[in-house]
């Protein structure tokens, strides 16, 4: 056991799975980097955020495959390879690039098994980077998990820390369905204790990060840290918030959320995506349809506004849900 | 590669099966037995068969919305296909795919694909598997002139060249993408030249001539198998029918509709093999009768088979359910 960053945890999961299973290949833009450059080096990038650094040296360019900037071909190639015997981990560098490859995911990857009557499987992972906070502006900062979560046939994973990132990624690689693995760009330097040996975290099992009986706060990915900051803040007033990280949005651990709401009667959901048809709206609907009589206050959704992500740091700070807004929401539901 | 008499019989058998299958599907559709919509492959039989004669079950193909011919050429079960198109239990996809989504991965048939340009990225994935696992298999992307204008096709062609993948792009130019002519929709007016610009061999071939297709496909498949990378074939093969069954084809002139059947790949084949005395017409007639009976049985079985059970609705979304 050692302290590792989220980036190192993901890299370690990839390395261990590639060493274990020769069918695991990495496909993406600059996952090594340097091909065709005048320096004649490989691993010039190791992924644009350095997540796949070192892997090409261990496994070679035939398993750490640098591609042209062709997202449809990257994702589709991973789907076809998965259907025929590989276990590809394709990288969509920024989740915003979904716009140039969506068909290959939602019409192909997600539907192959159902359309073909269960005769095909698609054991692929699409890793992608989500989230605001780095002033990357409107086309490099979105948090699009609701779009993937809406699509039957896809599984959606959003690790909030280094420990979960490793265990969930190993689970994703060994899973026989297409898995969307969303890494938050503001979390790559996050540090946790991460076991050296491989381990798996099952999908659909929420993590109760903080026990509490007064209010349930559900948050995902980077918003977990916002929720924890808010929980610490209200704790000074003696309020005990229960912070739940579902870890995967598809499948979603409804039971853990509903059990917590049954206990607290109060629900605040923190979601970095805009509010309409979001995961916040989805979990709110879950609570009012399945736990209406448990609720003692209206459900609060703390989300990004219904806008693209702005560039200016002052505006981006306003865009991202903050601990103050969550704290206020917790206080509101406690007053009802 | 020379075709033996047995090869010729097999080629004819597959082409005739496609023709008879499609003609029966037309009758069944027009009598209301087939739900949804269907796109017939009639007129293009030599394309699928000329290519697939070079492939085994270990080789993969990706197909299109006009996919029945590719399925049959690749060896899919006829009865299972008919059941699938009728939406019945026992269909190749359990009745959940239909005409536009027939697949049989055990036969290397990765699926008909109802998104124009949907399969080239998938097919290069199958080629990546073959290359990575060194299986010696090749992958063939069948697509139409319409799909030749899609970005997915361009991306897949470039990727295949960059990664030197064992793949053949077979572009069946039947003259129309839905109701819009190639002379309008292909800006460069030359699909093969556009493919060649990606850095691979690309040839135009008469797609109604089984022998021409077979020869050109042999070269392309061999190149892929030997690790020399991708190729493209542009096969000219007009469809006899409309884009979909029921298409009034207002975009085609009366003259074109009258003359399109002059290039019937089955008639051309029959003339060639009988004139050269490789096969005689009795042998071909016997194959016709045998196939007609098989299609009769398949259609009758499909029409009387049960529909999928309600529980199938929520099965096979994931591996777990």
XYZ file of C-alpha atoms in Angstrom, chain B:
321
model
C -7.106 -17.567 -58.892
C -8.890 -19.959 -61.243
C -12.387 -21.105 -60.391
C -12.916 -24.861 -60.544
C -16.232 -26.304 -61.694
C -17.154 -26.820 -58.056
C -16.242 -23.207 -57.316
C -18.430 -22.078 -60.185
C -21.346 -24.133 -58.938
C -20.866 -22.683 -55.466
C -20.691 -19.150 -56.852
C -23.869 -19.689 -58.818
C -25.577 -21.341 -55.868
C -24.881 -18.360 -53.628
C -25.939 -15.807 -56.241
C -29.109 -17.724 -57.043
C -29.881 -18.077 -53.331
C -29.627 -14.323 -52.895
C -31.895 -13.716 -55.905
C -34.500 -16.248 -54.837
C -34.384 -15.070 -51.220
C -34.923 -11.449 -52.207
C -37.727 -12.238 -54.618
C -39.483 -14.215 -51.905
C -38.938 -11.416 -49.375
C -40.538 -9.031 -51.872
C -43.639 -11.208 -52.173
C -43.864 -11.677 -48.411
C -43.383 -7.960 -47.756
C -45.977 -6.948 -50.307
C -48.469 -9.356 -48.791
C -47.920 -7.794 -45.370
C -46.017 -10.666 -43.778
C -42.841 -8.679 -43.094
C -42.922 -5.690 -40.717
C -40.771 -2.590 -41.069
C -38.872 -1.966 -44.255
C -36.528 -3.952 -46.459
C -33.863 -3.053 -49.005
C -33.311 -5.611 -51.739
C -29.892 -6.647 -53.047
C -31.191 -7.846 -56.429
C -28.783 -6.929 -59.226
C -25.741 -6.803 -56.957
C -25.321 -10.533 -56.280
C -21.955 -10.871 -58.021
C -20.443 -8.266 -55.693
C -21.069 -10.040 -52.389
C -20.406 -13.487 -53.799
C -17.298 -12.590 -55.798
C -15.716 -11.175 -52.642
C -16.941 -13.721 -50.081
C -15.718 -16.702 -52.125
C -12.268 -15.673 -50.851
C -13.319 -15.634 -47.197
C -13.750 -18.255 -44.490
C -15.761 -18.085 -41.267
C -12.644 -16.721 -39.554
C -12.725 -13.647 -41.777
C -15.078 -10.837 -40.832
C -17.409 -8.688 -42.889
C -19.485 -5.666 -42.040
C -22.616 -5.014 -44.031
C -25.228 -2.366 -44.703
C -28.984 -1.791 -44.614
C -28.989 -3.660 -47.958
C -27.399 -6.638 -46.300
C -29.240 -9.855 -47.163
C -26.839 -10.601 -50.003
C -23.772 -10.207 -47.817
C -25.270 -12.494 -45.175
C -26.004 -15.213 -47.703
C -22.654 -14.862 -49.452
C -20.933 -15.196 -46.063
C -22.816 -18.364 -45.194
C -25.564 -17.250 -42.823
C -28.348 -19.763 -42.321
C -31.198 -19.099 -44.752
C -34.002 -20.307 -42.494
C -32.624 -18.232 -39.609
C -32.417 -15.159 -41.844
C -35.992 -15.556 -43.038
C -37.243 -15.974 -39.471
C -35.330 -12.851 -38.485
C -36.787 -10.754 -41.283
C -40.260 -11.952 -40.321
C -39.488 -10.946 -36.696
C -39.961 -14.423 -35.310
C -38.505 -16.664 -32.624
C -35.555 -18.650 -33.901
C -34.402 -15.804 -36.129
C -30.649 -15.298 -36.294
C -31.032 -12.449 -33.794
C -34.119 -13.783 -32.041
C -36.336 -11.420 -33.996
C -34.801 -8.382 -32.306
C -32.692 -7.170 -35.210
C -34.775 -7.543 -38.343
C -33.738 -7.022 -41.935
C -31.303 -4.193 -41.173
C -29.499 -5.881 -38.266
C -28.890 -9.482 -39.240
C -25.663 -10.777 -37.735
C -23.972 -14.109 -37.199
C -20.609 -13.662 -35.558
C -19.831 -17.376 -35.735
C -19.880 -16.971 -39.506
C -17.777 -13.808 -39.367
C -20.822 -11.738 -40.249
C -20.467 -8.775 -37.880
C -23.837 -7.385 -38.749
C -25.894 -5.497 -41.219
C -25.786 -1.880 -40.164
C -28.599 0.589 -40.634
C -26.399 3.638 -40.195
C -24.946 4.595 -43.575
C -21.197 4.533 -43.022
C -21.665 2.794 -39.688
C -19.567 -0.272 -40.351
C -16.148 0.888 -41.609
C -14.880 1.819 -38.121
C -16.168 -1.506 -36.757
C -14.599 -3.498 -39.572
C -11.179 -1.960 -39.058
C -11.616 -3.069 -35.440
C -12.030 -6.658 -36.603
C -8.924 -6.140 -38.727
C -7.090 -4.814 -35.664
C -8.011 -7.996 -33.804
C -6.646 -10.093 -36.676
C -3.432 -8.083 -36.778
C -2.927 -7.993 -32.997
C -3.661 -11.686 -32.473
C -1.908 -12.649 -35.718
C -4.809 -14.823 -36.829
C -4.223 -14.311 -40.544
C -7.847 -13.255 -40.935
C -8.981 -10.345 -43.052
C -11.942 -8.023 -42.643
C -14.134 -6.656 -45.416
C -16.279 -3.562 -45.164
C -19.156 -3.615 -47.640
C -20.533 -0.155 -48.158
C -22.407 1.790 -50.767
C -21.716 4.879 -52.785
C -23.740 6.776 -50.193
C -21.493 5.613 -47.352
C -18.462 6.553 -49.427
C -19.323 10.180 -48.610
C -19.444 9.648 -44.843
C -16.693 10.872 -42.553
C -16.582 7.525 -40.795
C -15.479 5.959 -44.075
C -12.708 8.499 -44.545
C -11.539 8.042 -40.966
C -11.552 4.269 -41.259
C -9.694 4.319 -44.578
C -6.979 6.584 -43.218
C -6.711 4.606 -39.986
C -6.434 1.360 -41.953
C -3.570 2.772 -44.008
C -1.808 4.268 -40.965
C -2.036 1.023 -38.965
C -1.609 -1.167 -42.064
C -4.674 -3.196 -41.227
C -5.781 -6.330 -43.145
C -8.970 -4.847 -44.532
C -10.716 -4.460 -47.889
C -13.255 -1.707 -48.487
C -15.783 -2.894 -51.041
C -17.823 0.036 -52.267
C -20.876 -1.118 -54.143
C -21.719 1.781 -56.408
C -25.321 1.132 -57.386
C -25.815 4.619 -58.710
C -27.923 6.061 -55.926
C -27.750 6.962 -52.263
C -31.467 6.638 -51.510
C -32.922 8.882 -54.227
C -29.881 10.993 -55.039
C -27.555 10.086 -57.873
C -23.828 9.488 -57.527
C -23.090 12.058 -60.232
C -24.557 14.659 -57.888
C -23.474 13.390 -54.481
C -19.872 12.334 -55.104
C -18.130 15.655 -55.635
C -15.030 14.099 -57.112
C -17.124 11.852 -59.413
C -14.627 9.089 -58.715
C -14.956 7.034 -55.556
C -11.979 4.769 -56.256
C -9.685 7.724 -56.885
C -10.762 9.252 -53.608
C -9.954 5.999 -51.787
C -6.592 5.808 -53.558
C -5.798 9.265 -52.231
C -5.676 7.751 -48.749
C -2.670 5.765 -49.875
C -4.002 2.364 -50.848
C -4.646 0.466 -54.075
C -8.149 1.151 -55.387
C -9.765 -0.256 -58.506
C -13.030 0.101 -60.364
C -14.576 -3.205 -61.358
C -17.751 -4.285 -63.141
C -19.730 -5.462 -60.139
C -22.173 -7.449 -62.266
C -19.377 -9.697 -63.555
C -18.680 -12.421 -61.011
C -15.364 -13.261 -62.657
C -14.112 -9.683 -62.601
C -15.142 -9.199 -58.978
C -13.616 -12.514 -57.972
C -10.285 -11.694 -59.569
C -10.025 -8.176 -58.151
C -11.165 -9.295 -54.691
C -8.625 -12.116 -54.778
C -5.797 -9.628 -55.178
C -7.146 -7.344 -52.454
C -7.800 -10.138 -49.950
C -4.397 -11.679 -50.621
C -2.674 -8.329 -50.042
C -4.492 -7.935 -46.746
C -3.706 -11.484 -45.647
C -0.049 -11.094 -46.483
C 0.248 -7.976 -44.342
C 0.398 -5.499 -47.200
C -2.458 -3.421 -45.828
C -5.827 -2.231 -47.060
C -7.317 -1.868 -50.544
C -10.528 -0.541 -51.993
C -12.709 -1.956 -54.747
C -15.401 0.175 -56.350
C -17.908 -2.226 -57.853
C -20.454 -0.887 -60.309
C -23.654 -2.841 -59.805
C -27.019 -1.100 -60.318
C -29.853 -2.241 -58.088
C -32.895 -3.540 -59.908
C -35.327 -2.294 -57.290
C -35.742 0.957 -55.390
C -33.914 2.101 -52.307
C -36.539 0.335 -50.205
C -39.358 -1.937 -51.191
C -42.207 0.324 -52.212
C -39.929 3.101 -53.447
C -41.657 4.484 -56.562
C -38.214 5.454 -57.959
C -39.365 8.763 -59.389
C -35.677 9.676 -59.642
C -34.943 7.024 -62.296
C -35.891 7.461 -65.946
C -38.193 4.996 -67.668
C -35.315 4.139 -69.950
C -32.997 3.353 -67.042
C -35.607 1.194 -65.376
C -36.079 -0.736 -68.631
C -32.392 -1.277 -69.271
C -31.094 -1.924 -65.759
C -31.876 -5.628 -66.006
C -29.731 -5.993 -69.108
C -26.802 -6.236 -66.696
C -28.152 -9.156 -64.726
C -25.209 -10.817 -62.970
C -26.929 -14.212 -62.970
C -27.707 -14.128 -66.703
C -24.211 -12.902 -67.496
C -22.744 -15.727 -65.433
C -24.984 -18.325 -67.057
C -24.012 -17.207 -70.551
C -20.322 -17.249 -69.724
C -20.182 -20.670 -68.116
C -22.446 -22.368 -70.646
C -20.759 -20.837 -73.694
C -17.387 -21.871 -72.366
C -18.881 -25.313 -71.547
C -17.696 -25.158 -67.926
C -21.229 -25.913 -66.758
C -24.345 -26.776 -68.711
C -27.777 -25.275 -68.304
C -29.213 -28.469 -66.822
C -26.780 -28.244 -63.947
C -27.740 -24.621 -63.355
C -31.456 -25.375 -63.654
C -31.085 -28.112 -61.070
C -29.473 -25.645 -58.672
C -32.329 -23.205 -59.332
C -34.952 -25.822 -58.458
C -33.131 -26.923 -55.338
C -32.816 -23.359 -54.084
C -36.420 -22.524 -54.893
C -37.537 -25.426 -52.713
C -35.230 -24.353 -49.876
C -36.574 -20.787 -49.978
C -40.140 -22.117 -50.051
C -39.473 -24.081 -46.898
C -37.788 -21.131 -45.176
C -40.625 -18.727 -45.991
C -43.326 -21.171 -44.935
C -41.534 -21.888 -41.662
C -41.040 -18.182 -40.977
C -44.690 -17.348 -41.635
C -45.871 -19.923 -39.119
C -43.225 -19.424 -36.418
C -44.145 -17.785 -33.112
C -43.217 -14.185 -32.379
C -40.638 -13.528 -29.643
C -41.879 -13.902 -26.097
C -42.619 -10.721 -24.106
C -39.713 -11.491 -21.767
C -37.311 -11.055 -24.692
C -37.952 -7.301 -24.553
C -35.682 -6.824 -21.551
C -33.105 -9.499 -22.364
C -29.605 -9.023 -23.782
C -29.284 -5.317 -23.021
C -26.180 -6.259 -21.049
C -24.382 -9.557 -20.569
C -26.119 -9.862 -17.188
C -29.657 -9.343 -18.588
